Short mmCIF file of C-alpha atoms in Angstrom, two decimals:
data_model
loop_
_atom_site.label_atom_id
_atom_site.label_comp_id
_atom_site.label_asym_id
_atom_site.label_seq_id
_atom_site.Cartn_x
_atom_site.Cartn_y
_atom_site.Cartn_z
CA ALA A 1 -0.02 0.02 0.01
CA GLN A 2 1.15 3.54 -0.65
CA LYS A 3 0.65 6.29 1.88
CA VAL A 4 1.85 9.92 2.40
CA THR A 5 1.68 11.49 5.78
CA GLN A 6 1.92 15.14 6.47
CA ALA A 7 1.68 15.28 10.35
CA GLN A 8 1.50 19.09 10.53
CA THR A 9 -2.06 20.16 9.84
CA GLU A 10 -1.49 23.98 10.29
CA ILE A 11 1.59 26.11 10.67
CA SER A 12 1.60 29.76 11.36
CA VAL A 13 4.71 31.79 11.11
CA VAL A 14 5.65 35.52 10.86
CA GLU A 15 6.93 36.89 7.59
CA LYS A 16 10.74 36.27 7.08
CA GLU A 17 10.76 33.30 9.19
CA ASP A 18 12.00 29.97 7.84
CA VAL A 19 9.56 27.10 7.83
CA THR A 20 9.80 23.43 7.10
CA LEU A 21 6.91 21.22 6.05
CA ASP A 22 7.28 17.57 6.88
CA CYS A 23 6.35 14.62 4.58
CA VAL A 24 6.72 11.02 5.21
CA TYR A 25 5.77 8.30 2.64
CA GLU A 26 5.31 4.59 2.51
CA THR A 27 5.74 2.52 -0.61
CA ARG A 28 6.91 -1.00 -1.63
CA ASP A 29 7.93 0.26 -5.06
CA THR A 30 11.56 0.51 -5.83
CA THR A 31 10.84 3.17 -8.36
CA TYR A 32 8.61 5.98 -7.37
CA TYR A 33 8.29 9.81 -7.55
CA LEU A 34 7.58 12.39 -4.98
CA PHE A 35 5.95 15.75 -5.56
CA TRP A 36 5.04 18.90 -3.76
CA TYR A 37 2.04 20.93 -4.83
CA LYS A 38 0.81 24.36 -3.63
CA GLN A 39 -2.82 25.02 -3.48
CA PRO A 40 -3.59 28.75 -2.96
CA PRO A 41 -7.13 29.98 -2.08
CA SER A 42 -8.01 30.10 -5.81
CA GLY A 43 -8.10 26.34 -5.70
CA GLU A 44 -5.76 24.93 -8.41
CA LEU A 45 -2.84 22.82 -7.50
CA VAL A 46 0.43 24.29 -8.52
CA PHE A 47 3.28 22.00 -9.11
CA LEU A 48 6.52 22.82 -7.23
CA ILE A 49 8.82 19.85 -7.42
CA ARG A 50 9.31 16.25 -8.57
CA ARG A 51 11.92 13.88 -7.32
CA ASN A 52 12.63 10.37 -8.32
CA SER A 53 13.58 7.70 -5.86
CA PHE A 54 17.09 7.26 -7.23
CA ASP A 55 17.96 10.93 -6.79
CA GLU A 56 18.59 11.98 -3.19
CA GLN A 57 20.30 15.11 -3.97
CA ASN A 58 18.76 18.06 -2.18
CA GLU A 59 17.31 20.74 -4.38
CA ILE A 60 17.23 24.44 -3.98
CA SER A 61 14.95 26.79 -6.03
CA GLY A 62 15.04 30.30 -4.89
CA ARG A 63 13.50 30.45 -1.36
CA TYR A 64 12.38 26.95 -1.61
CA SER A 65 14.47 23.82 -0.85
CA TRP A 66 13.78 20.14 -0.52
CA ASN A 67 15.44 17.43 1.53
CA PHE A 68 14.92 13.91 0.37
CA GLN A 69 16.04 11.07 2.62
CA LYS A 70 15.19 7.52 1.65
CA SER A 71 16.54 6.17 4.95
CA THR A 72 13.73 7.82 6.80
CA SER A 73 11.26 7.89 3.86
CA SER A 74 10.87 11.55 4.18
CA PHE A 75 10.74 14.47 1.61
CA ASN A 76 10.71 17.65 3.57
CA PHE A 77 10.01 21.13 2.16
CA THR A 78 11.73 24.31 3.52
CA ILE A 79 10.66 27.84 2.74
CA THR A 80 13.30 30.40 3.69
CA ALA A 81 12.43 33.90 4.43
CA SER A 82 8.72 33.09 4.20
CA GLN A 83 6.35 35.87 2.62
CA VAL A 84 2.66 36.43 2.96
CA VAL A 85 2.21 35.13 -0.62
CA ASP A 86 3.47 31.80 0.52
CA SER A 87 0.25 31.31 2.61
CA ALA A 88 -1.45 28.24 1.09
CA VAL A 89 -2.10 24.64 1.52
CA TYR A 90 0.85 22.45 0.55
CA PHE A 91 0.55 18.85 -0.51
CA CYS A 92 3.03 16.17 -0.64
CA ALA A 93 2.45 13.43 -3.16
CA LEU A 94 3.59 10.05 -4.24
CA SER A 95 3.52 8.48 -7.59
CA GLY A 96 4.43 4.78 -7.76
CA SER A 97 3.38 1.49 -9.41
CA GLY A 98 2.00 1.52 -12.86
CA ASN A 99 2.52 4.07 -15.51
CA THR A 100 -0.47 6.28 -15.13
CA GLY A 101 0.94 9.16 -13.07
CA LYS A 102 -1.74 8.65 -10.36
CA LEU A 103 -0.89 10.72 -7.23
CA ILE A 104 -1.40 9.67 -3.67
CA PHE A 105 -1.74 12.82 -1.66
CA GLY A 106 -0.91 13.57 1.92
CA GLN A 107 -3.60 15.43 3.95
CA GLY A 108 -1.94 18.78 3.40
CA THR A 109 -0.36 21.37 5.48
CA THR A 110 -2.00 24.80 5.78
CA LEU A 111 0.64 27.46 6.02
CA GLN A 112 -0.30 30.92 7.18
CA VAL A 113 2.34 33.55 6.92
CA LYS A 114 1.50 36.76 8.96
CA PRO A 115 2.88 40.11 8.07
CA ASP B 1 -2.50 31.04 -20.57
CA ALA B 2 -4.66 28.55 -18.92
CA MET B 3 -3.70 25.02 -19.97
CA VAL B 4 -6.31 22.97 -18.09
CA ILE B 5 -9.61 24.73 -18.04
CA GLN B 6 -12.57 23.68 -15.91
CA ASN B 7 -16.05 24.97 -16.38
CA PRO B 8 -17.92 26.07 -14.47
CA ARG B 9 -15.93 27.31 -11.58
CA TYR B 10 -18.95 26.93 -9.31
CA GLN B 11 -21.82 24.60 -9.82
CA VAL B 12 -25.07 24.44 -7.75
CA THR B 13 -27.19 21.46 -8.38
CA GLN B 14 -30.33 19.99 -6.67
CA PHE B 15 -30.25 16.82 -4.76
CA GLY B 16 -30.78 14.00 -7.24
CA LYS B 17 -30.50 16.09 -10.39
CA PRO B 18 -27.80 14.92 -12.76
CA VAL B 19 -24.89 17.37 -13.25
CA THR B 20 -21.96 17.45 -15.70
CA LEU B 21 -18.64 19.14 -15.05
CA SER B 22 -16.24 19.76 -17.93
CA CYS B 23 -12.53 19.93 -18.40
CA SER B 24 -10.46 20.91 -21.44
CA GLN B 25 -6.78 20.93 -22.10
CA THR B 26 -4.47 22.57 -24.57
CA LEU B 27 -1.39 20.43 -23.60
CA ASN B 28 -2.28 17.47 -25.88
CA HIS B 29 -1.54 15.08 -22.89
CA ASN B 30 -2.39 11.45 -23.06
CA VAL B 31 -3.79 11.25 -19.50
CA MET B 32 -6.79 13.09 -17.95
CA TYR B 33 -7.71 12.66 -14.37
CA TRP B 34 -10.66 13.49 -12.13
CA TYR B 35 -9.97 14.09 -8.41
CA GLN B 36 -12.49 14.86 -5.71
CA GLN B 37 -11.36 17.07 -2.81
CA LYS B 38 -13.74 17.56 0.08
CA SER B 39 -13.30 20.34 2.57
CA SER B 40 -9.95 20.13 4.30
CA GLN B 41 -9.04 16.96 2.77
CA ALA B 42 -6.59 15.72 0.20
CA PRO B 43 -7.52 15.19 -3.40
CA LYS B 44 -8.77 11.71 -4.07
CA LEU B 45 -8.52 10.06 -7.55
CA LEU B 46 -11.90 9.05 -8.91
CA PHE B 47 -10.85 7.79 -12.29
CA HIS B 48 -8.62 8.63 -15.32
CA TYR B 49 -8.31 8.16 -19.01
CA TYR B 50 -5.21 6.95 -20.60
CA ASP B 51 -6.05 7.97 -24.28
CA LYS B 52 -9.25 6.31 -24.72
CA ASP B 53 -8.76 3.70 -21.99
CA PHE B 54 -10.95 4.39 -19.09
CA ASN B 55 -9.57 3.49 -15.54
CA ASN B 56 -12.01 3.51 -12.55
CA GLU B 57 -10.63 3.52 -8.98
CA ALA B 58 -12.02 0.61 -7.08
CA ASP B 59 -13.78 2.82 -4.44
CA THR B 60 -15.33 5.29 -6.93
CA PRO B 61 -19.21 5.14 -6.50
CA ASP B 62 -21.14 4.09 -9.49
CA ASN B 63 -22.91 7.50 -9.26
CA PHE B 64 -19.84 8.92 -11.05
CA GLN B 65 -19.21 8.45 -14.62
CA SER B 66 -16.86 10.04 -17.06
CA ARG B 67 -16.61 10.62 -20.90
CA ARG B 68 -13.77 11.63 -23.02
CA PRO B 69 -14.93 12.24 -26.62
CA ASN B 70 -11.44 13.42 -27.78
CA THR B 71 -7.96 14.20 -26.51
CA SER B 72 -8.97 17.73 -25.32
CA PHE B 73 -12.08 17.22 -23.45
CA CYS B 74 -13.23 15.12 -20.44
CA PHE B 75 -16.50 15.22 -18.66
CA LEU B 76 -17.46 14.18 -15.14
CA ASP B 77 -21.09 13.12 -14.85
CA ILE B 78 -22.81 12.71 -11.49
CA ARG B 79 -26.01 10.81 -12.09
CA SER B 80 -27.85 11.55 -8.79
CA PRO B 81 -25.78 13.95 -6.65
CA GLY B 82 -26.15 13.60 -2.83
CA LEU B 83 -25.27 15.94 -0.14
CA GLY B 84 -22.09 13.98 0.34
CA ASP B 85 -20.97 14.69 -3.17
CA ALA B 86 -20.44 18.47 -2.40
CA ALA B 87 -16.66 19.02 -3.07
CA MET B 88 -14.13 20.53 -5.28
CA TYR B 89 -13.69 18.55 -8.39
CA LEU B 90 -10.18 18.76 -9.98
CA CYS B 91 -9.28 17.89 -13.44
CA ALA B 92 -5.62 17.18 -14.10
CA THR B 93 -3.61 16.06 -17.20
CA SER B 94 -0.10 14.42 -17.69
CA ARG B 95 1.86 12.95 -20.42
CA GLY B 96 1.17 9.63 -18.99
CA HIS B 97 4.36 8.54 -17.24
CA MET B 98 4.57 8.43 -13.62
CA ASN B 99 7.61 10.71 -13.67
CA THR B 100 5.95 13.58 -15.20
CA GLU B 101 4.03 16.20 -13.23
CA ALA B 102 0.29 16.49 -13.44
CA PHE B 103 -1.13 19.94 -14.50
CA PHE B 104 -4.30 20.79 -12.63
CA GLY B 105 -7.25 23.03 -13.50
CA GLN B 106 -8.64 25.68 -11.09
CA GLY B 107 -11.40 23.18 -10.09
CA THR B 108 -15.12 23.20 -10.01
CA ARG B 109 -16.64 23.69 -6.63
CA LEU B 110 -19.93 21.73 -6.43
CA THR B 111 -22.74 22.62 -4.07
CA VAL B 112 -25.68 20.15 -3.68
CA VAL B 113 -28.89 21.81 -2.24
#
């Protein structure tokens, strides 16, 4: 069975603080992909990053960074110097067996960045 | 430029009255998905089309059907909406491989009265 757990339901920070969103996954597949999506109040899911199971290099994109650790089945997301526009629901997702791109989502973390 | 377009953004329907939600894409992707997202929950896949091949999730109620008349369009039909079907319905597309990201539309928020 595949499962994604985002233990943090809601996080509130003050602008310019750094914040880390946790994601833990379960899968029996040896090849799989992990994703982060952002869902602003408008509703659409915005793709942030994709990482495959064979690439454990950390990635940085501007104020965003991701830490993938297979040993702990975690794929955490850090926002540095948070801004009010970062306020949204963030979903971690897993795509594994089969070739259809089906996403298994975590429950999401609501991030509120206060000015 | 919107690439996955869902219409309408908001839909109100009566209990038991059939309703159809639509999705179109300009990406020419092979796969189109319908996800249901209830309030404060994660999106849950209902079904998807890989080209013309329809794939239903095991726990998707029979009340939900889908049509894909061509590559660009996909429809979600709810035959007899119940109060429990009120949700955001998200359409997504992908090229078809599990290593490619899915592109989502803005969703249709369905209210059942």
